[in-house]
Coordinates of C-alpha atoms and ligand atoms in Angstrom, one line a residue:
X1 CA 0.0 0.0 0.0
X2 CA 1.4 3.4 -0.9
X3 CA 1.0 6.9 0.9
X4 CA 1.3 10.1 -0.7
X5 CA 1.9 12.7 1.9
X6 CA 2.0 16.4 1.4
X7 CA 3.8 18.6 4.0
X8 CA 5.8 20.9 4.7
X9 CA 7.9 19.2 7.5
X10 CA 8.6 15.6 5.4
X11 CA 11.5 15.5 8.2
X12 CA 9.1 14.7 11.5
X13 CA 8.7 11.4 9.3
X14 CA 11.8 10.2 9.6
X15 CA 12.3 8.2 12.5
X16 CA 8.7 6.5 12.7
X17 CA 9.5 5.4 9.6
X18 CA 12.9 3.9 10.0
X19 CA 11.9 1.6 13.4
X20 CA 10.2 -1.3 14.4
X21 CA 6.6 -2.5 11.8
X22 CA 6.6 0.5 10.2
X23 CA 10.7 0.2 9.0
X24 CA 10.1 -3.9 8.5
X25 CA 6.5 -3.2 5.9
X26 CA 8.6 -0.7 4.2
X27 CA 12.0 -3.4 3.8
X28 CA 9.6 -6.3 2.6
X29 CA 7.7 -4.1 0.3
X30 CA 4.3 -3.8 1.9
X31 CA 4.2 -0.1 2.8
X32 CA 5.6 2.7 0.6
X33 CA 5.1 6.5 2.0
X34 CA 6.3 9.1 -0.4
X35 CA 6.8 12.0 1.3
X36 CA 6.3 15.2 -1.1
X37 CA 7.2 18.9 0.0
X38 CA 4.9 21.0 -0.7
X39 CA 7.0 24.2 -0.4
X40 CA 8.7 22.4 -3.6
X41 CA 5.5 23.4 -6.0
X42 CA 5.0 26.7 -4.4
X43 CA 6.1 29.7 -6.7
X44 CA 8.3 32.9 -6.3
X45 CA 11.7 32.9 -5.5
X46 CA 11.0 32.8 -1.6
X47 CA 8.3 29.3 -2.4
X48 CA 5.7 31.3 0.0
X49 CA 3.4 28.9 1.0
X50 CA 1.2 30.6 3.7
X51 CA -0.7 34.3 3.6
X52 CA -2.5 36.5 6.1
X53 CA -6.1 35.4 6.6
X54 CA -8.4 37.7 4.7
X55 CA -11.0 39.2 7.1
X56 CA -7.7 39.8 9.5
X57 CA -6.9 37.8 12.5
X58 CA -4.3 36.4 14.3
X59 CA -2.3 33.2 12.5
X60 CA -1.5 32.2 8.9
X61 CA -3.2 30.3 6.2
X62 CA -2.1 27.7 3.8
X63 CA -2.6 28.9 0.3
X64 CA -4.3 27.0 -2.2
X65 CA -2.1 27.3 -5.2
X66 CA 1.0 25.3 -3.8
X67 CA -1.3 22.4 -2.7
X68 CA -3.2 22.1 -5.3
X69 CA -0.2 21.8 -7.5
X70 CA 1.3 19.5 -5.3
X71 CA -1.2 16.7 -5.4
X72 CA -2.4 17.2 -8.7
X73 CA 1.8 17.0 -9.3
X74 CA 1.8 13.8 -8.3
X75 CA -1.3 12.4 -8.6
X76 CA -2.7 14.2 -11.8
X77 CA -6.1 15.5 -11.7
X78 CA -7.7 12.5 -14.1
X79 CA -9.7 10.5 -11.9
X80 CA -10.5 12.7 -8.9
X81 CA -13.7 14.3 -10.1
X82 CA -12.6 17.5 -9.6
X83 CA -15.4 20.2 -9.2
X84 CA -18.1 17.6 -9.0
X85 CA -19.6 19.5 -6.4
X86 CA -18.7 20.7 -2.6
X87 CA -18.3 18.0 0.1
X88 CA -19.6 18.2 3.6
X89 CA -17.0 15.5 5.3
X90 CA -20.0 14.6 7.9
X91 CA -18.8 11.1 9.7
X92 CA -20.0 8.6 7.2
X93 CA -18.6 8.2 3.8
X94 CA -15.2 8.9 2.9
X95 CA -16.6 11.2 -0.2
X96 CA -19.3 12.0 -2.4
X97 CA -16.8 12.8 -5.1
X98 CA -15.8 10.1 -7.5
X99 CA -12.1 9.3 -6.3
X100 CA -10.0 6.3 -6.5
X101 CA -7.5 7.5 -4.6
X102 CA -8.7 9.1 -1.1
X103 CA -7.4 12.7 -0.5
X104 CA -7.5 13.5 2.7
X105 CA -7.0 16.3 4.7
X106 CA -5.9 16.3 8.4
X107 CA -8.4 18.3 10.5
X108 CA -9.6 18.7 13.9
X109 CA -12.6 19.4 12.4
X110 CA -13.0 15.8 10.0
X111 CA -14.6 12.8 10.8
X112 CA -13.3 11.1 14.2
X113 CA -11.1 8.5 12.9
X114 CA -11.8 5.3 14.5
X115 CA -10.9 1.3 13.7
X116 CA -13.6 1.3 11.3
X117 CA -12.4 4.3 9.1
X118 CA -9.2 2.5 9.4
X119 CA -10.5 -0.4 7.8
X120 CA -12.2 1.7 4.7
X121 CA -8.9 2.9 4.2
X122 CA -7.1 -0.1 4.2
X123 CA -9.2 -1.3 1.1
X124 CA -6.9 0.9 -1.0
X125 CA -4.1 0.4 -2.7
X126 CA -3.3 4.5 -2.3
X127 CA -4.2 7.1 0.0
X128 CA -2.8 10.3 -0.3
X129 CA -2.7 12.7 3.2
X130 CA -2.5 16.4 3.1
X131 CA -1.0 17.7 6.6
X132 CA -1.7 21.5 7.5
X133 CA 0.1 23.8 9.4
X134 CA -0.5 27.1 11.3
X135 CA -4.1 28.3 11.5
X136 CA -5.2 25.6 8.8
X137 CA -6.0 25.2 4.9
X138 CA -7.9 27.8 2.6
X139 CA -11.1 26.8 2.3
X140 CA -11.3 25.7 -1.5
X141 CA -8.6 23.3 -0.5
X142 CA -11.1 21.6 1.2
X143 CA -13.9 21.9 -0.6
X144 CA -12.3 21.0 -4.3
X145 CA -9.7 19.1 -3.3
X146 CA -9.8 17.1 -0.3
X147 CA -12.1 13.8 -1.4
X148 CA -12.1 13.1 3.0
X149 CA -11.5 15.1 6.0
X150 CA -9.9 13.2 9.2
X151 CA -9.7 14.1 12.7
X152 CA -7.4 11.9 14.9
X153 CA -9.2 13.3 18.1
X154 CA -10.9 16.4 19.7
X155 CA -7.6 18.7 20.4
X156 CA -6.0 20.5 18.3
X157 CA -2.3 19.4 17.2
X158 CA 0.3 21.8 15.5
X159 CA 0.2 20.4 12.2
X160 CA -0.9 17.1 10.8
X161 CA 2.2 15.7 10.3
X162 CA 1.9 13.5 13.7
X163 CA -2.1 12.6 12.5
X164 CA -0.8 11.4 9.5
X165 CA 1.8 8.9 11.1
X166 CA -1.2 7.9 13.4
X167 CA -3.4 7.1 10.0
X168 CA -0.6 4.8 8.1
X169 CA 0.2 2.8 11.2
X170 CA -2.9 2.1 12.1
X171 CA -4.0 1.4 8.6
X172 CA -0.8 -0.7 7.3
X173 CA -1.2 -3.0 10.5
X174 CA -4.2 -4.2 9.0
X175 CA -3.2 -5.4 5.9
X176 CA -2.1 -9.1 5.8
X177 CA 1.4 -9.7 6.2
X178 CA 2.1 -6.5 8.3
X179 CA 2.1 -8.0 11.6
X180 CA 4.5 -11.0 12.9
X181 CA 1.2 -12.7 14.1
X182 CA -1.5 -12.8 11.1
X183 CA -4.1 -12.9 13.6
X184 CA -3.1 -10.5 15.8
X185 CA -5.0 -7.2 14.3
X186 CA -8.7 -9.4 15.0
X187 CA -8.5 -9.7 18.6
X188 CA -7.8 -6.2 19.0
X189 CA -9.8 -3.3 21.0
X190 CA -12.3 -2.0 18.4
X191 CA -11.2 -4.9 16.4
X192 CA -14.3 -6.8 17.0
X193 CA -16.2 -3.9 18.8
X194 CA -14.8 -4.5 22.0
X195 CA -11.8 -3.7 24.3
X196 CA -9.7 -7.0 24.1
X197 CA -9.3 -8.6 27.1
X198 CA -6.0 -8.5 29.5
X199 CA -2.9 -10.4 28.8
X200 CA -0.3 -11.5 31.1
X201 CA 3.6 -13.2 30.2
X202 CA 5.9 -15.2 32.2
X203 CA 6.8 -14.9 35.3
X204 CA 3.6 -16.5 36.1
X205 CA 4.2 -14.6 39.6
X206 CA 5.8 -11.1 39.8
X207 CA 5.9 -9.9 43.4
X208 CA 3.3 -11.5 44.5
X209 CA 0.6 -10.8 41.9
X210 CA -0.1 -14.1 40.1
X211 CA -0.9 -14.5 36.4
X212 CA -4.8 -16.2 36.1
X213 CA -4.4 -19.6 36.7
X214 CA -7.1 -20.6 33.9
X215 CA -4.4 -18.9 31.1
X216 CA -2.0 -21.5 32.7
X217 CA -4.1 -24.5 31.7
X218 CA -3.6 -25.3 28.6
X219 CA -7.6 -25.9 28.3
X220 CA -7.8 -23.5 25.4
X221 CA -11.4 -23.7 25.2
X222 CA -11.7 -22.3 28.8
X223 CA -9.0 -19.6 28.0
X224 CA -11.2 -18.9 24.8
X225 CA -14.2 -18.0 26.9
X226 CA -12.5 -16.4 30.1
X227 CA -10.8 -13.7 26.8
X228 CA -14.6 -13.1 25.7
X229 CA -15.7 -12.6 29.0
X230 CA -12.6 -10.1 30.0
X231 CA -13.3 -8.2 26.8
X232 CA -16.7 -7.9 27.9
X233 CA -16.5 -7.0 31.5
X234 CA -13.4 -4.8 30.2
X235 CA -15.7 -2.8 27.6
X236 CA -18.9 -2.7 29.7
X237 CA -16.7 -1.0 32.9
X238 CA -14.7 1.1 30.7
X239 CA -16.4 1.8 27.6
X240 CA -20.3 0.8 28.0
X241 CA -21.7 2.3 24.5
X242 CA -19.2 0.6 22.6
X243 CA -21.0 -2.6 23.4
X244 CA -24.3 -1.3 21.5
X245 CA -22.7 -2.0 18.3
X246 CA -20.6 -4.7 18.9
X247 CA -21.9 -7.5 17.2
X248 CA -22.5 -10.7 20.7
X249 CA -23.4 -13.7 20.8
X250 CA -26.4 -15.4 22.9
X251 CA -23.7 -16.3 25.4
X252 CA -22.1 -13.2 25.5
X253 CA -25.4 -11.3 26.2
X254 CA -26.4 -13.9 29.3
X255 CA -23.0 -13.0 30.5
X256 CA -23.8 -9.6 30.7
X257 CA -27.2 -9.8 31.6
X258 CA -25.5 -11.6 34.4
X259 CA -23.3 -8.8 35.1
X260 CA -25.3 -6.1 35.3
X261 CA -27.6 -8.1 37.7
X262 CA -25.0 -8.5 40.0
Ligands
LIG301 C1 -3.2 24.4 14.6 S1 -4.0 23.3 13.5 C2 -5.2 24.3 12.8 C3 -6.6 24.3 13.5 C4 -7.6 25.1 12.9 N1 -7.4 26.5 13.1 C5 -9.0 24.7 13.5 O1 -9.3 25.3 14.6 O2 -9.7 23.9 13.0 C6 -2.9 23.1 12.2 C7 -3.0 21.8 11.5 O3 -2.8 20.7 12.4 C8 -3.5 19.6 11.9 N2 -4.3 19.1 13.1 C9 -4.5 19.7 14.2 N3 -5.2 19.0 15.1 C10 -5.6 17.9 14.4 C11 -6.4 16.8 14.7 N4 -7.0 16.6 15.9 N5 -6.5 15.8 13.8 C12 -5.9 15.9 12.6 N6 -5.1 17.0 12.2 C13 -5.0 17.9 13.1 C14 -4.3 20.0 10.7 O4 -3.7 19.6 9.5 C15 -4.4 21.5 10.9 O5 -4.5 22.1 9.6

């Protein structure tokens, strides 16, 4: 899977790159992130890529032209369905605008990115991520350029250089072959809807707090069902409303029928 991703800090993506999954899908071919400078398609011999906000105010803006160049630059403007029509990113589809690559723009102010929008994603063979700077992107970036708008939470970061990161390694640790263990993305929190339940490693005591003795068994149908029912009791303490979409079994609602009885 390849990432296009426009800044103007391609440095801050150095290191997370170069360690650990992220350095291993890139060596064995299953990641490629092309980092592209913006500040490299702006124009004028100082490559200004930010103006005062019209209207006044404090902060600077990220002008259109040097973006737009950018991505269409690498991307050409062919299949994006440019000027189909404004978006509204909302927190459902990724676009109403005919795109086979996603463009998306880094926002505090997209859709909530979540397990499930990193699962859309990873259907793609190419995603391109547009990270902004200082007070934010002109308007017509987002409205005739960006196909998707994505917040990674409700604060407000410096630039969207660090969301981006967030977005590839959460996405590229879906796709087969990323991970050591092939099964290790489906057991994870928001995975399946739930938290996942707790794990414990050897020493099977460490000062004095003993690992459960039912994941020392070896009965792996009995370790099976005490996960399910840790996930659950996990997700109902923690995180009760994620359990209204998370798709349970007969069992699994008798166990918390149970619970919430007692
Ligand atoms: C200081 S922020 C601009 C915030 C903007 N003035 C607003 O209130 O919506 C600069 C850039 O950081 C990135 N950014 C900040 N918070 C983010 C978040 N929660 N998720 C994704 N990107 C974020 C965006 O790319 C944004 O353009």
């Amino acid at each position: 899977m390849r990432f296009d991703v426009f800044t103007l800090f391609p440095g801050i993506f150095e290191s997370p790159l170069k360690e650990s999954m992220l350095k291993r899908a890139i060596e064995s071919g299953l990641l490629e992130v092309q980092l592209h400078n913006i500040r490299d398609y702006a124009e004028g011999r100082h490559q200004v890529t930010d103006d005062y906000p019209y209207g006044g105010g404090g902060g600077m803006v990220m002008k259109p032209e040097p973006v737009f160049a950018a991505v269409e630059g690498v991307l050409g403007t062919g299949d994006r369905g440019l000027g189909i029509g404004d978006q509204d990113a909302g927190q459902s589809a990724i676009s109403n605008r005919q795109s086979t690559i996603p463009i998306v723009l880094l926002t505090p102010q997209g859709r909530l990115f979540n397990q499930q929008i990193a699962l859309e994603l990873a259907q793609y063979d190419r995603v391109a991520l547009i990270c902004g700077r200082y007070e934010g992107f002109d308007e017509r970036i987002r409205e005739h350029l960006a196909t998707d708008e994505i917040s990674i939470g409700d604060y407000v970061l410096t630039g969207g250089e660090l969301a981006a990161l967030v977005v590839v390694d959460a996405v590229i640790r879906l796709k087969p072959g990323v991970l050591g263990d092939p099964t290790g993305a489906s057991d994870d929190s928001h995975a399946s809807g739930l938290l996942e339940y707790p794990h414990y490693t050897r020493p099977p005591e460490f000062r004095g707090w003993r690992a459960p003795e039912i994941l020392l068994s070896g009965d792996h149908a009995k370790v099976d069902r005490w996960r399910r029912e840790q996930a659950l009791l996990r997700t109902w303490r923690r995180r009760p409303e994620l359990l209204d979409r998370a798709e349970l079994s007969e069992l699994d609602r008798a166990f918390l029928r149970q619970l919430a009885h007692e």
